């Protein structure tokens, strides 16, 4: 296997690995955020691990999209460069876009809960929390 063939094979698997890492982190962050919601309403601080998972999921998904764009640009340069990632890369990039939305939602949720917990510690603050 030549160096160019190794480079072509690495791009789709890198996309898949980053996208799956982002999906797992974002999903875990959203689950933790939903479990912590009532505690945040009562003034409990949001643990740093919630923020770490949310930002890791968002960062991994953004890195996957950046890798896809870099592969497309490199593939469009000419015959001597590695070809673009193809349909599998496109499907993975679309899924990474969905994971970016989930990661952004997780980041927003964590910051929203932190703001609720901070507001609860202040006097004369009205916090309305429902259990849905």
Backbone as a printed PyTorch tensor [residue, N CA C, xyz], in Angstrom:
tensor([[[  0.8500,  -1.1710,   0.0000],
         [  0.0000,   0.0000,   0.0000],
         [  0.8970,   1.2370,   0.0000]],

        [[  0.6230,   2.1310,  -0.9020],
         [  1.4330,   3.3460,  -0.9970],
         [  0.9620,   4.3820,   0.0160]],

        [[  1.7420,   5.4200,   0.1520],
         [  1.3830,   6.4780,   1.0950],
         [  0.0860,   7.1580,   0.6870]],

        [[ -0.1150,   7.3710,  -0.6080],
         [ -1.3540,   8.0080,  -1.0730],
         [ -2.5660,   7.1370,  -0.7670]],

        [[ -2.4360,   5.8030,  -0.9060],
         [ -3.5560,   4.9140,  -0.5920],
         [ -3.8690,   4.9280,   0.8910]],

        [[ -2.8350,   5.0030,   1.7350],
         [ -3.0680,   5.0850,   3.1700],
         [ -3.7970,   6.3760,   3.5310]],

        [[ -3.4550,   7.4710,   2.8780],
         [ -4.1130,   8.7490,   3.1240],
         [ -5.5750,   8.7170,   2.7270]],

        [[ -5.8780,   8.0400,   1.6160],
         [ -7.2760,   7.9340,   1.1880],
         [ -8.0870,   7.1050,   2.1690]],

        [[ -7.5050,   6.0410,   2.6930],
         [ -8.2280,   5.1660,   3.6040],
         [ -8.4210,   5.8140,   4.9720]],

        [[ -7.5270,   6.7190,   5.3630],
         [ -7.5910,   7.3050,   6.7010],
         [ -8.7010,   8.3510,   6.8210]],

        [[ -9.0300,   9.0320,   5.7450],
         [ -9.9980,  10.1340,   5.8550],
         [-11.3900,   9.6410,   6.2420]],

        [[-11.9920,   8.6530,   5.5550],
         [-13.3340,   8.2380,   5.9760],
         [-13.3720,   7.6590,   7.3890]],

        [[-12.3490,   6.8920,   7.7750],
         [-12.3780,   6.3290,   9.1210],
         [-12.1680,   7.4060,  10.1680]],

        [[-11.3920,   8.4220,   9.8530],
         [-11.2580,   9.5530,  10.7680],
         [-12.5770,  10.2960,  10.9180]],

        [[-13.2800,  10.4460,   9.7980],
         [-14.6060,  11.0760,   9.8410],
         [-15.5570,  10.2780,  10.7240]],

        [[-15.5680,   8.9790,  10.5120],
         [-16.4650,   8.1120,  11.2790],
         [-16.1100,   8.1540,  12.7660]],

        [[-14.8220,   8.0630,  13.0770],
         [-14.3990,   8.0600,  14.4800],
         [-14.7540,   9.3760,  15.1730]],

        [[-14.4690,  10.4940,  14.5250],
         [-14.7970,  11.7840,  15.1270],
         [-16.3030,  11.9820,  15.2620]],

        [[-17.0560,  11.5600,  14.2530],
         [-18.5030,  11.7230,  14.3080],
         [-19.1080,  10.8610,  15.4100]],

        [[-18.6780,   9.6190,  15.5290],
         [-19.2010,   8.7500,  16.5890],
         [-18.8000,   9.2390,  17.9740]],

        [[-17.5750,   9.7300,  18.1090],
         [-17.1420,  10.2920,  19.3880],
         [-18.0040,  11.4900,  19.7560]],

        [[-18.2500,  12.3540,  18.7810],
         [-19.1040,  13.5070,  19.0350],
         [-20.5210,  13.1090,  19.3930]],

        [[-21.0500,  12.0990,  18.7010],
         [-22.4250,  11.6550,  18.9690],
         [-22.5490,  11.0700,  20.3680]],

        [[-21.5910,  10.2600,  20.7710],
         [-21.6480,   9.6500,  22.1040],
         [-21.5170,  10.7220,  23.1820]],

        [[-20.5710,  11.6450,  23.0180],
         [-20.3870,  12.7030,  24.0200],
         [-21.6020,  13.6210,  24.0920]],

        [[-22.1470,  14.0210,  22.9450],
         [-23.3010,  14.9140,  22.9490],
         [-24.5200,  14.2190,  23.5550]],

        [[-24.7280,  12.9460,  23.2220],
         [-25.8650,  12.2160,  23.7900],
         [-25.7150,  12.0650,  25.3020]],

        [[-24.5140,  11.7380,  25.7530],
         [-24.2890,  11.6090,  27.1980],
         [-24.4920,  12.9490,  27.9020]],

        [[-24.0440,  14.0370,  27.2680],
         [-24.2220,  15.3640,  27.8690],
         [-25.6930,  15.7280,  27.9580]],

        [[-26.4660,  15.3950,  26.9360],
         [-27.9000,  15.6940,  26.9720],
         [-28.6240,  14.8590,  28.0310]],

        [[-28.2350,  13.5980,  28.1860],
         [-28.8420,  12.7530,  29.2160],
         [-28.5080,  13.2900,  30.6010]],

        [[-27.2460,  13.6470,  30.8180],
         [-26.8550,  14.1930,  32.1180],
         [-27.5510,  15.5170,  32.3910]],

        [[-27.7060,  16.3320,  31.3620],
         [-28.3740,  17.6280,  31.5450],
         [-29.8400,  17.4340,  31.9230]],

        [[-30.4920,  16.4700,  31.3190],
         [-31.9010,  16.2530,  31.6580],
         [-32.0510,  15.7050,  33.0730]],

        [[-31.0990,  14.9150,  33.5240],
         [-31.1650,  14.3750,  34.8860],
         [-30.8430,  15.4450,  35.9340]],

        [[-30.0890,  16.4620,  35.5430],
         [-29.6440,  17.4790,  36.4860],
         [-30.5670,  18.6960,  36.5090]],

        [[-31.5680,  18.7210,  35.6710],
         [-32.3930,  19.9210,  35.5090],
         [-33.0540,  20.3660,  36.8030]],

        [[-33.7090,  19.4730,  37.5110],
         [-34.3840,  19.8650,  38.7490],
         [-33.3850,  20.2520,  39.8290]],

        [[-32.2360,  19.6220,  39.8590],
         [-31.2100,  20.0070,  40.8280],
         [-30.7090,  21.4150,  40.5410]],

        [[-30.5980,  21.7670,  39.2600],
         [-30.1810,  23.1250,  38.9090],
         [-31.2410,  24.1320,  39.3090]],

        [[-32.5060,  23.7630,  39.2080],
         [-33.5850,  24.6560,  39.6380],
         [-33.5110,  24.9290,  41.1340]],

        [[-33.0100,  23.9590,  41.8720],
         [-32.8970,  24.1130,  43.3220],
         [-31.5890,  24.7580,  43.7420]],

        [[-30.7510,  25.1320,  42.7810],
         [-29.5270,  25.8560,  43.0980],
         [-28.2580,  25.0300,  43.0650]],

        [[-28.3340,  23.7610,  42.7210],
         [-27.1380,  22.9270,  42.6580],
         [-26.2980,  23.3040,  41.4330]],

        [[-25.0200,  23.4420,  41.6300],
         [-24.1280,  23.8220,  40.5340],
         [-24.0230,  22.6930,  39.5160]],

        [[-23.7940,  23.0700,  38.2830],
         [-23.6150,  22.0800,  37.2130],
         [-22.1860,  21.5590,  37.2870]],

        [[-21.9880,  20.2440,  37.3810],
         [-20.6250,  19.7040,  37.4510],
         [-19.8330,  20.0020,  36.1780]],

        [[-18.5300,  20.1400,  36.3260],
         [-17.6810,  20.4620,  35.1760],
         [-17.6930,  19.3410,  34.1510]],

        [[-17.9770,  18.1070,  34.5750],
         [-17.9980,  16.9880,  33.6310],
         [-19.1100,  17.1500,  32.6010]],

        [[-20.2110,  17.8110,  32.9610],
         [-21.2840,  18.0730,  31.9940],
         [-20.7790,  18.9860,  30.8870]],

        [[-20.0630,  20.0390,  31.2860],
         [-19.5030,  20.9580,  30.2940],
         [-18.4540,  20.2590,  29.4320]],

        [[-17.6300,  19.4120,  30.0630],
         [-16.5740,  18.7060,  29.3190],
         [-17.1760,  17.7980,  28.2480]],

        [[-18.2150,  17.0620,  28.5960],
         [-18.8620,  16.1850,  27.6180],
         [-19.5120,  16.9800,  26.4910]],

        [[-20.1890,  18.0630,  26.8480],
         [-20.8810,  18.8580,  25.8320],
         [-19.8900,  19.4890,  24.8610]],

        [[-18.8340,  20.0870,  25.3970],
         [-17.8450,  20.7270,  24.5240],
         [-17.0440,  19.6920,  23.7290]],

        [[-16.8020,  18.5110,  24.3180],
         [-16.0920,  17.4590,  23.5800],
         [-16.9310,  16.9670,  22.4090]],

        [[-18.2210,  16.7860,  22.6230],
         [-19.1080,  16.3530,  21.5380],
         [-19.1760,  17.3750,  20.4280]],

        [[-19.3280,  18.6330,  20.8000],
         [-19.3810,  19.7010,  19.8000],
         [-18.0490,  19.8240,  19.0640]],

        [[-16.9510,  19.7510,  19.7850],
         [-15.6310,  19.8660,  19.1530],
         [-15.3270,  18.7090,  18.2170]],

        [[-15.6800,  17.4960,  18.6080],
         [-15.4190,  16.3430,  17.7490],
         [-16.2430,  16.4110,  16.4650]],

        [[-17.4890,  16.8330,  16.5770],
         [-18.3320,  16.9460,  15.3800],
         [-17.8350,  18.0550,  14.4630]],

        [[-17.4120,  19.1730,  15.0350],
         [-16.8480,  20.2480,  14.2060],
         [-15.5400,  19.8150,  13.5500]],

        [[-14.7360,  19.0380,  14.2680],
         [-13.4960,  18.5170,  13.6850],
         [-13.7950,  17.5530,  12.5410]],

        [[-14.8440,  16.7570,  12.6710],
         [-15.2270,  15.8480,  11.5930],
         [-15.6380,  16.6310,  10.3510]],

        [[-16.4020,  17.6950,  10.5470],
         [-16.7900,  18.5130,   9.3990],
         [-15.5770,  19.1960,   8.7690]],

        [[-14.6540,  19.6640,   9.5870],
         [-13.4370,  20.2860,   9.0540],
         [-12.6030,  19.2660,   8.2770]],

        [[-12.5350,  18.0350,   8.7810],
         [-11.7980,  16.9850,   8.0800],
         [-12.4480,  16.6620,   6.7430]],

        [[-13.7680,  16.6420,   6.7040],
         [-14.4780,  16.3830,   5.4480],
         [-14.2140,  17.4900,   4.4370]],

        [[-14.2980,  18.7390,   4.8820],
         [-14.0380,  19.8570,   3.9740],
         [-12.5960,  19.8230,   3.4860]],

        [[-11.6530,  19.5290,   4.3610],
         [-10.2440,  19.4380,   3.9540],
         [-10.0400,  18.3200,   2.9370]],

        [[-10.7040,  17.2010,   3.1180],
         [-10.5770,  16.0920,   2.1660],
         [-11.1810,  16.4580,   0.8190]],

        [[-12.3040,  17.1640,   0.8350],
         [-12.9210,  17.5950,  -0.4300],
         [-12.0270,  18.5890,  -1.1660]],

        [[-11.4440,  19.5160,  -0.4340],
         [-10.5490,  20.5040,  -1.0620],
         [ -9.3180,  19.8060,  -1.6090]],

        [[ -8.7430,  18.9050,  -0.8240],
         [ -7.5530,  18.1820,  -1.2750],
         [ -7.8760,  17.3160,  -2.4850]],

        [[ -9.0680,  16.7190,  -2.5040],
         [ -9.4610,  15.8660,  -3.6190],
         [ -9.7530,  16.6310,  -4.8850]],

        [[-10.0970,  17.8970,  -4.7560],
         [-10.4240,  18.6820,  -5.9540],
         [ -9.2050,  19.3620,  -6.5650]],

        [[ -8.0400,  19.1900,  -6.0090],
         [ -6.8370,  19.8610,  -6.5090],
         [ -6.2890,  19.2530,  -7.7870]],

        [[ -6.4990,  17.9840,  -7.9780],
         [ -5.9750,  17.3760,  -9.1940],
         [ -5.7720,  15.8870,  -9.0550]],

        [[ -5.1800,  15.3020, -10.0830],
         [ -5.0210,  13.8530, -10.1240],
         [ -3.9790,  13.3520,  -9.1330]],

        [[ -3.0050,  14.1740,  -8.7550],
         [ -1.9520,  13.7090,  -7.8590],
         [ -2.3890,  13.6910,  -6.3940]],

        [[ -3.4880,  14.3300,  -6.0800],
         [ -3.9800,  14.3550,  -4.7050],
         [ -4.9500,  13.1960,  -4.4700]],

        [[ -5.1910,  12.9330,  -3.2180],
         [ -6.1430,  11.8700,  -2.8650],
         [ -7.5450,  12.2910,  -3.2810]],

        [[ -8.3580,  11.3660,  -3.7560],
         [ -9.7130,  11.7370,  -4.1770],
         [-10.5890,  12.1090,  -2.9900]],

        [[-11.7170,  12.7150,  -3.2800],
         [-12.6560,  13.0940,  -2.2320],
         [-13.2150,  11.8520,  -1.5480]],

        [[-13.8850,  12.0440,  -0.4590],
         [-14.3160,  10.9210,   0.3720],
         [-15.4870,  10.1410,  -0.1960]],

        [[-16.1800,  10.6570,  -1.1670],
         [-17.2760,   9.9300,  -1.7950],
         [-18.5650,  10.0320,  -1.0170]],

        [[-19.5020,   9.1440,  -1.3800],
         [-20.8410,   9.1850,  -0.7880],
         [-20.8180,   8.8440,   0.7010]],

        [[-19.9870,   7.8990,   1.0990],
         [-19.9150,   7.5450,   2.5210],
         [-19.4230,   8.7190,   3.3540]],

        [[-18.4730,   9.4650,   2.8110],
         [-17.9970,  10.6490,   3.5180],
         [-19.0650,  11.7230,   3.6120]],

        [[-19.8470,  11.8670,   2.5620],
         [-20.9230,  12.8570,   2.5720],
         [-21.9910,  12.4970,   3.6050]],

        [[-22.3740,  11.2300,   3.6460],
         [-23.3750,  10.7920,   4.6240],
         [-22.8450,  10.9990,   6.0430]],

        [[-21.5790,  10.6690,   6.2640],
         [-20.9840,  10.8650,   7.5810],
         [-20.9230,  12.3430,   7.9350]],

        [[-20.6100,  13.1960,   6.9530],
         [-20.5570,  14.6370,   7.2080],
         [-21.9420,  15.1910,   7.5340]],

        [[-22.9720,  14.6950,   6.8760],
         [-24.3370,  15.1360,   7.1950],
         [-24.6960,  14.7170,   8.6200]],

        [[-24.3470,  13.4950,   8.9870],
         [-24.5850,  13.0350,  10.3610],
         [-23.7870,  13.8790,  11.3470]],

        [[-22.5590,  14.2540,  10.9820],
         [-21.7530,  15.1220,  11.8460],
         [-22.4220,  16.4770,  12.0160]],

        [[-23.0930,  16.9630,  10.9690],
         [-23.8370,  18.2080,  11.0900],
         [-24.9710,  18.1040,  12.0920]],

        [[-25.6450,  16.9640,  12.1000],
         [-26.7090,  16.7380,  13.0890],
         [-26.1060,  16.6670,  14.4940]],

        [[-24.9450,  16.0520,  14.6080],
         [-24.2750,  15.9580,  15.9060],
         [-23.8270,  17.3480,  16.3770]],

        [[-23.4350,  18.2190,  15.4490],
         [-23.0980,  19.6000,  15.8180],
         [-24.3070,  20.2730,  16.4610]],

        [[-25.4810,  20.0730,  15.8810],
         [-26.6950,  20.6500,  16.4710],
         [-26.9650,  20.0800,  17.8630]],

        [[-26.7880,  18.7760,  18.0270],
         [-26.9980,  18.1560,  19.3390],
         [-25.9590,  18.6570,  20.3450]],

        [[-24.7120,  18.7830,  19.9080],
         [-23.6700,  19.2960,  20.7980],
         [-23.9130,  20.7380,  21.1930]],

        [[-24.3610,  21.5500,  20.2350],
         [-24.6750,  22.9450,  20.5610],
         [-25.8400,  23.0210,  21.5330]],

        [[-26.8160,  22.1400,  21.3770],
         [-27.9390,  22.0970,  22.3100],
         [-27.4710,  21.6980,  23.7040]],

        [[-26.5500,  20.7450,  23.7780],
         [-26.0240,  20.3180,  25.0760],
         [-25.2360,  21.4390,  25.7490]],

        [[-24.4310,  22.1650,  24.9660],
         [-23.6710,  23.2850,  25.5280],
         [-24.6350,  24.3590,  26.0340]],

        [[-25.6510,  24.6840,  25.2290],
         [-26.6340,  25.6870,  25.6500],
         [-27.3600,  25.2360,  26.9090]],

        [[-27.7410,  23.9760,  26.9660],
         [-28.4600,  23.4510,  28.1220],
         [-27.6220,  23.5520,  29.3930]],

        [[-26.3460,  23.2050,  29.2960],
         [-25.4790,  23.2830,  30.4780],
         [-25.3250,  24.7240,  30.9500]],

        [[-25.1260,  25.6450,  30.0160],
         [-24.9850,  27.0470,  30.4110],
         [-26.3020,  27.6030,  30.9490]],

        [[-27.4180,  27.1660,  30.3960],
         [-28.7210,  27.5940,  30.8870],
         [-28.9440,  27.0910,  32.3150]],

        [[-28.5820,  25.8510,  32.5740],
         [-28.7330,  25.3090,  33.9230],
         [-27.8100,  26.0100,  34.9130]],

        [[-26.6080,  26.3420,  34.4720],
         [-25.6860,  27.0670,  35.3500],
         [-26.2480,  28.4520,  35.6820]],

        [[-26.8660,  29.0880,  34.7070],
         [-27.4820,  30.4000,  34.9600],
         [-28.6580,  30.2680,  35.9130]],

        [[-29.4550,  29.2030,  35.7760],
         [-30.5640,  28.9770,  36.7010],
         [-30.0630,  28.7540,  38.1240]],

        [[-28.9970,  27.9660,  38.2560],
         [-28.4430,  27.6970,  39.5820],
         [-27.8910,  28.9730,  40.2050]],

        [[-27.2620,  29.8080,  39.3810],
         [-26.7320,  31.0740,  39.8900],
         [-27.8770,  31.9990,  40.2940]],

        [[-28.9160,  32.0660,  39.4920],
         [-30.0510,  32.9350,  39.7990],
         [-30.7650,  32.4740,  41.0610]],

        [[-30.7450,  31.1730,  41.3180],
         [-31.4120,  30.6550,  42.5180],
         [-30.6930,  31.1170,  43.7800]],

        [[-29.4010,  31.3370,  43.7120],
         [-28.6420,  31.7460,  44.8880],
         [-28.8340,  33.2320,  45.2020]],

        [[-29.3270,  33.9870,  44.2580],
         [-29.5550,  35.4170,  44.4740],
         [-30.9170,  35.6170,  45.1330]],

        [[-31.0150,  36.6150,  45.9610],
         [-32.2830,  36.9020,  46.6190],
         [-33.2490,  37.5440,  45.6320]],

        [[-34.5160,  37.3720,  45.9040],
         [-35.5970,  37.9430,  45.0960],
         [-35.5790,  37.4550,  43.6540]],

        [[-35.1410,  36.2400,  43.4440],
         [-35.1420,  35.6590,  42.0940],
         [-36.2820,  34.6540,  42.0150]],

        [[-37.0610,  34.7600,  40.9720],
         [-38.1630,  33.8270,  40.7560],
         [-37.7440,  32.8370,  39.6770]],

        [[-37.6250,  31.5840,  40.0450],
         [-37.2560,  30.5210,  39.1390],
         [-38.4520,  29.5780,  39.0350]],

        [[-38.9760,  29.4000,  37.8430],
         [-40.1030,  28.4950,  37.6300],
         [-39.6050,  27.2330,  36.9660]],

        [[-39.6850,  26.1310,  37.6610],
         [-39.2490,  24.8490,  37.1030],
         [-40.4400,  23.9000,  37.0710]],

        [[-40.5600,  23.1900,  35.9900],
         [-41.6260,  22.2060,  35.8470],
         [-41.0090,  20.8450,  35.5910]],

        [[-41.7460,  19.8240,  35.9230],
         [-41.2460,  18.4580,  35.7220],
         [-41.7560,  17.8730,  34.4290]],

        [[-42.4420,  18.6220,  33.6200],
         [-42.8540,  18.2270,  32.2830],
         [-43.9220,  17.2380,  32.2460]]])
